[in-house]
Structures are given as structure tokens and as C-alpha cells.
Amino acid sequence: MAQNAAARECVFCAIVARRAEASVVHEDETVVVFMDLHPATPGHLLVVPRGHAVGLEDLDDATGRHVWSVGHDMARALRRSRLRCAGINVLVCDGEAAFQTVFHFHLHVIPRHAGDGWTLKAEPPARERSLLDRDAGAIRDAIAS
């Protein structure tokens, strides 16, 4: 019931159901692709599954594969469009700590140009091999369980 209530209040669910406006680029039985209302750069697209899923873990495998496939197609279309971008960022923000602001899974496909003003600033320090090996073991254990 909470999932249904969340979906009813979700802006992306409203867009998918055509109860809210969006500039739609593509749609099929699984996803809707539309322009981001607050784009990082002109042409910034969102690939959104029709079914309400909060994050990556909530997507079934087939939908997840389709979202990424359509994202790839949209990146290709952006490069071939009149927007003529020089690069593409593909981004998922999964969870509040990862800057997710709309809690319906979505894939950002962001066209990039030199000097476009949008940056991802990070200067992560190198991590010691022993710590990398420990982290790899923890992830392998999770995959096996």
C-alpha cells in the first residue's frame, strides 16, 4: 500500500501517466524519455521506467537492461542531433546520499560541451591495495549470498 501511495504522489509516475507535462523524446512499453526540467546542460534527458521503482535495487533485470539500452540509444541520438555535443555523461543517483531528489529510478543522459559550466568535482585519494582487496572481498561475499 505504501508503494502505491508513493507512486500516486510521484512526479515521474504522473509524467508516465500523462497527468503532468513533459517534453517527451521517446516512449515504449517499458520506459519514457523526457527532457529534464532542471537540465545540467541543454539536451539533458531522463530515462524513466514506467513502473514505479525507487532505486536500482527495485528494478527487475529486464527493465534495468532496457533502461540502459535506451540510455545508450539516447546518447547516440544526442551526438547525432543538432545539439552536437562533444561528450556524454550517463549518471544514476541512487539514494539520498548519492544526490537522488526524485525517488523514482531514472537514468540521466547529459550532453557535454567544453566549457559548458557543469562540473563533477572530486579528488578522491588513492586507496591502499590491502583496503581495496578487503572491499573486493566484501562485495564478492555479497554476490555469493
PDB file of C-alpha atoms in Angstrom:
ATOM      1  CA  MET A   1       0.000   0.000   0.000  1.00  0.00           C
ATOM      2  CA  ALA A   2       2.840   2.434   0.804  1.00  0.00           C
ATOM      3  CA  GLN A   3       4.350   1.706  -2.629  1.00  0.00           C
ATOM      4  CA  ASN A   4       1.039   2.607  -4.315  1.00  0.00           C
ATOM      5  CA  ALA A   5       0.750   5.830  -2.279  1.00  0.00           C
ATOM      6  CA  ALA A   6       4.322   6.774  -3.207  1.00  0.00           C
ATOM      7  CA  ALA A   7       3.596   6.088  -6.872  1.00  0.00           C
ATOM      8  CA  ARG A   8       0.424   8.218  -6.757  1.00  0.00           C
ATOM      9  CA  GLU A   9       2.429  11.186  -5.418  1.00  0.00           C
ATOM     10  CA  CYS A  10       5.465  10.639  -7.688  1.00  0.00           C
ATOM     11  CA  VAL A  11       6.019  13.317 -10.325  1.00  0.00           C
ATOM     12  CA  PHE A  12       7.631  10.799 -12.688  1.00  0.00           C
ATOM     13  CA  CYS A  13       4.652   8.455 -12.331  1.00  0.00           C
ATOM     14  CA  ALA A  14       2.417  11.443 -13.159  1.00  0.00           C
ATOM     15  CA  ILE A  15       4.505  12.155 -16.271  1.00  0.00           C
ATOM     16  CA  VAL A  16       4.405   8.492 -17.334  1.00  0.00           C
ATOM     17  CA  ALA A  17       0.603   8.517 -16.895  1.00  0.00           C
ATOM     18  CA  ARG A  18       0.331  11.841 -18.805  1.00  0.00           C
ATOM     19  CA  ARG A  19      -1.114  13.608 -15.735  1.00  0.00           C
ATOM     20  CA  ALA A  20       1.862  16.011 -15.711  1.00  0.00           C
ATOM     21  CA  GLU A  21       3.584  17.842 -18.551  1.00  0.00           C
ATOM     22  CA  ALA A  22       6.875  16.745 -20.012  1.00  0.00           C
ATOM     23  CA  SER A  23       8.760  17.188 -23.258  1.00  0.00           C
ATOM     24  CA  VAL A  24       8.799  13.532 -24.295  1.00  0.00           C
ATOM     25  CA  VAL A  25      11.528  12.357 -26.655  1.00  0.00           C
ATOM     26  CA  HIS A  26      10.783   8.625 -26.749  1.00  0.00           C
ATOM     27  CA  GLU A  27       8.462   6.132 -25.153  1.00  0.00           C
ATOM     28  CA  ASP A  28       7.786   2.433 -25.367  1.00  0.00           C
ATOM     29  CA  GLU A  29       6.061  -0.166 -23.211  1.00  0.00           C
ATOM     30  CA  THR A  30       8.838  -0.057 -20.571  1.00  0.00           C
ATOM     31  CA  VAL A  31      10.241   3.492 -20.405  1.00  0.00           C
ATOM     32  CA  VAL A  32       9.507   7.131 -21.098  1.00  0.00           C
ATOM     33  CA  VAL A  33      12.350   9.507 -22.019  1.00  0.00           C
ATOM     34  CA  PHE A  34      11.855  13.214 -21.465  1.00  0.00           C
ATOM     35  CA  MET A  35      13.782  16.442 -21.047  1.00  0.00           C
ATOM     36  CA  ASP A  36      14.982  17.231 -17.522  1.00  0.00           C
ATOM     37  CA  LEU A  37      13.100  20.265 -16.197  1.00  0.00           C
ATOM     38  CA  HIS A  38      16.313  21.465 -14.482  1.00  0.00           C
ATOM     39  CA  PRO A  39      18.958  20.438 -17.014  1.00  0.00           C
ATOM     40  CA  ALA A  40      22.655  20.366 -16.242  1.00  0.00           C
ATOM     41  CA  THR A  41      23.108  21.309 -19.909  1.00  0.00           C
ATOM     42  CA  PRO A  42      20.685  21.792 -22.831  1.00  0.00           C
ATOM     43  CA  GLY A  43      19.505  18.399 -24.062  1.00  0.00           C
ATOM     44  CA  HIS A  44      19.702  16.700 -20.621  1.00  0.00           C
ATOM     45  CA  LEU A  45      17.426  13.644 -20.805  1.00  0.00           C
ATOM     46  CA  LEU A  46      15.889  11.338 -18.213  1.00  0.00           C
ATOM     47  CA  VAL A  47      15.162   7.693 -18.993  1.00  0.00           C
ATOM     48  CA  VAL A  48      12.378   6.642 -16.609  1.00  0.00           C
ATOM     49  CA  PRO A  49      10.798   3.211 -16.230  1.00  0.00           C
ATOM     50  CA  ARG A  50       7.007   3.232 -16.440  1.00  0.00           C
ATOM     51  CA  GLY A  51       6.699   1.130 -13.295  1.00  0.00           C
ATOM     52  CA  HIS A  52       7.485   2.901 -10.026  1.00  0.00           C
ATOM     53  CA  ALA A  53      10.860   1.766  -8.703  1.00  0.00           C
ATOM     54  CA  VAL A  54      12.677   3.894  -6.138  1.00  0.00           C
ATOM     55  CA  GLY A  55      16.234   2.796  -6.877  1.00  0.00           C
ATOM     56  CA  LEU A  56      18.449   0.339  -8.721  1.00  0.00           C
ATOM     57  CA  GLU A  57      17.658  -2.497  -6.344  1.00  0.00           C
ATOM     58  CA  ASP A  58      13.946  -2.092  -7.080  1.00  0.00           C
ATOM     59  CA  LEU A  59      14.336  -2.622 -10.842  1.00  0.00           C
ATOM     60  CA  ASP A  60      13.808  -6.075 -12.278  1.00  0.00           C
ATOM     61  CA  ASP A  61      16.626  -7.264 -14.540  1.00  0.00           C
ATOM     62  CA  ALA A  62      14.740  -6.877 -17.822  1.00  0.00           C
ATOM     63  CA  THR A  63      13.688  -3.298 -17.032  1.00  0.00           C
ATOM     64  CA  GLY A  64      17.189  -2.422 -15.892  1.00  0.00           C
ATOM     65  CA  ARG A  65      18.701  -3.744 -19.120  1.00  0.00           C
ATOM     66  CA  HIS A  66      16.135  -1.864 -21.169  1.00  0.00           C
ATOM     67  CA  VAL A  67      16.747   1.426 -19.330  1.00  0.00           C
ATOM     68  CA  TRP A  68      20.480   1.189 -20.087  1.00  0.00           C
ATOM     69  CA  SER A  69      19.857   0.169 -23.699  1.00  0.00           C
ATOM     70  CA  VAL A  70      17.538   3.117 -24.264  1.00  0.00           C
ATOM     71  CA  GLY A  71      20.053   5.384 -22.492  1.00  0.00           C
ATOM     72  CA  HIS A  72      22.674   4.221 -24.995  1.00  0.00           C
ATOM     73  CA  ASP A  73      20.288   4.967 -27.871  1.00  0.00           C
ATOM     74  CA  MET A  74      19.596   8.439 -26.433  1.00  0.00           C
ATOM     75  CA  ALA A  75      23.322   9.176 -26.129  1.00  0.00           C
ATOM     76  CA  ARG A  76      23.741   8.208 -29.777  1.00  0.00           C
ATOM     77  CA  ALA A  77      20.785  10.431 -30.733  1.00  0.00           C
ATOM     78  CA  LEU A  78      22.208  13.388 -28.797  1.00  0.00           C
ATOM     79  CA  ARG A  79      25.536  13.065 -30.623  1.00  0.00           C
ATOM     80  CA  ARG A  80      23.742  12.968 -33.989  1.00  0.00           C
ATOM     81  CA  SER A  81      21.282  15.759 -33.184  1.00  0.00           C
ATOM     82  CA  ARG A  82      21.581  19.472 -33.915  1.00  0.00           C
ATOM     83  CA  LEU A  83      22.811  19.827 -30.312  1.00  0.00           C
ATOM     84  CA  ARG A  84      26.131  18.309 -31.485  1.00  0.00           C
ATOM     85  CA  CYS A  85      27.575  17.512 -28.075  1.00  0.00           C
ATOM     86  CA  ALA A  86      31.260  16.728 -27.622  1.00  0.00           C
ATOM     87  CA  GLY A  87      30.660  14.154 -24.873  1.00  0.00           C
ATOM     88  CA  ILE A  88      28.021  12.430 -22.762  1.00  0.00           C
ATOM     89  CA  ASN A  89      27.673  11.791 -19.037  1.00  0.00           C
ATOM     90  CA  VAL A  90      25.412   8.915 -18.028  1.00  0.00           C
ATOM     91  CA  LEU A  91      24.501   9.194 -14.373  1.00  0.00           C
ATOM     92  CA  VAL A  92      22.370   7.423 -11.786  1.00  0.00           C
ATOM     93  CA  CYS A  93      21.790   8.971  -8.377  1.00  0.00           C
ATOM     94  CA  ASP A  94      20.650   6.032  -6.231  1.00  0.00           C
ATOM     95  CA  GLY A  95      19.604   7.187  -2.775  1.00  0.00           C
ATOM     96  CA  GLU A  96      19.636  10.481  -0.942  1.00  0.00           C
ATOM     97  CA  ALA A  97      23.349  10.180  -0.096  1.00  0.00           C
ATOM     98  CA  ALA A  98      24.005   9.887  -3.846  1.00  0.00           C
ATOM     99  CA  PHE A  99      22.020  13.095  -4.572  1.00  0.00           C
ATOM    100  CA  GLN A 100      18.776  11.425  -5.671  1.00  0.00           C
ATOM    101  CA  THR A 101      15.994  14.018  -5.398  1.00  0.00           C
ATOM    102  CA  VAL A 102      13.107  12.287  -7.190  1.00  0.00           C
ATOM    103  CA  PHE A 103      12.614   8.863  -5.680  1.00  0.00           C
ATOM    104  CA  HIS A 104      11.606   7.090  -8.872  1.00  0.00           C
ATOM    105  CA  PHE A 105      14.612   5.489 -10.565  1.00  0.00           C
ATOM    106  CA  HIS A 106      15.900   7.456 -13.537  1.00  0.00           C
ATOM    107  CA  LEU A 107      18.958   7.488 -15.751  1.00  0.00           C
ATOM    108  CA  HIS A 108      20.388  10.895 -16.642  1.00  0.00           C
ATOM    109  CA  VAL A 109      21.843  11.233 -20.148  1.00  0.00           C
ATOM    110  CA  ILE A 110      23.663  14.564 -20.190  1.00  0.00           C
ATOM    111  CA  PRO A 111      25.203  16.074 -23.335  1.00  0.00           C
ATOM    112  CA  ARG A 112      28.508  17.821 -22.686  1.00  0.00           C
ATOM    113  CA  HIS A 113      30.469  20.614 -24.321  1.00  0.00           C
ATOM    114  CA  ALA A 114      33.833  22.073 -23.389  1.00  0.00           C
ATOM    115  CA  GLY A 115      33.225  24.973 -21.026  1.00  0.00           C
ATOM    116  CA  ASP A 116      29.524  24.178 -20.530  1.00  0.00           C
ATOM    117  CA  GLY A 117      29.826  25.130 -16.864  1.00  0.00           C
ATOM    118  CA  TRP A 118      28.665  21.841 -15.318  1.00  0.00           C
ATOM    119  CA  THR A 119      31.271  20.026 -13.270  1.00  0.00           C
ATOM    120  CA  LEU A 120      31.660  16.922 -11.187  1.00  0.00           C
ATOM    121  CA  LYS A 121      34.410  17.897  -8.814  1.00  0.00           C
ATOM    122  CA  ALA A 122      36.092  15.139  -6.906  1.00  0.00           C
ATOM    123  CA  GLU A 123      39.656  14.482  -5.921  1.00  0.00           C
ATOM    124  CA  PRO A 124      39.495  11.083  -4.274  1.00  0.00           C
ATOM    125  CA  PRO A 125      42.673   9.904  -2.609  1.00  0.00           C
ATOM    126  CA  ALA A 126      44.340   6.675  -3.702  1.00  0.00           C
ATOM    127  CA  ARG A 127      43.281   3.694  -1.568  1.00  0.00           C
ATOM    128  CA  GLU A 128      45.796   1.159  -0.269  1.00  0.00           C
ATOM    129  CA  ARG A 129      45.765  -2.228  -2.037  1.00  0.00           C
ATOM    130  CA  SER A 130      45.018  -4.094   1.213  1.00  0.00           C
ATOM    131  CA  LEU A 131      41.890  -1.972   1.708  1.00  0.00           C
ATOM    132  CA  LEU A 132      40.861  -2.436  -1.931  1.00  0.00           C
ATOM    133  CA  ASP A 133      41.305  -6.201  -1.518  1.00  0.00           C
ATOM    134  CA  ARG A 134      39.205  -6.153   1.689  1.00  0.00           C
ATOM    135  CA  ASP A 135      36.447  -4.180  -0.054  1.00  0.00           C
ATOM    136  CA  ALA A 136      36.542  -6.549  -3.045  1.00  0.00           C
ATOM    137  CA  GLY A 137      36.111  -9.497  -0.661  1.00  0.00           C
ATOM    138  CA  ALA A 138      33.077  -7.888   0.989  1.00  0.00           C
ATOM    139  CA  ILE A 139      31.464  -7.369  -2.409  1.00  0.00           C
ATOM    140  CA  ARG A 140      32.284 -10.917  -3.561  1.00  0.00           C
ATOM    141  CA  ASP A 141      30.672 -12.233  -0.357  1.00  0.00           C
ATOM    142  CA  ALA A 142      27.513 -10.214  -1.075  1.00  0.00           C
ATOM    143  CA  ILE A 143      27.364 -11.536  -4.648  1.00  0.00           C
ATOM    144  CA  ALA A 144      27.640 -15.107  -3.378  1.00  0.00           C
ATOM    145  CA  SER A 145      24.877 -14.718  -0.787  1.00  0.00           C
TER     146      SER A 145
END
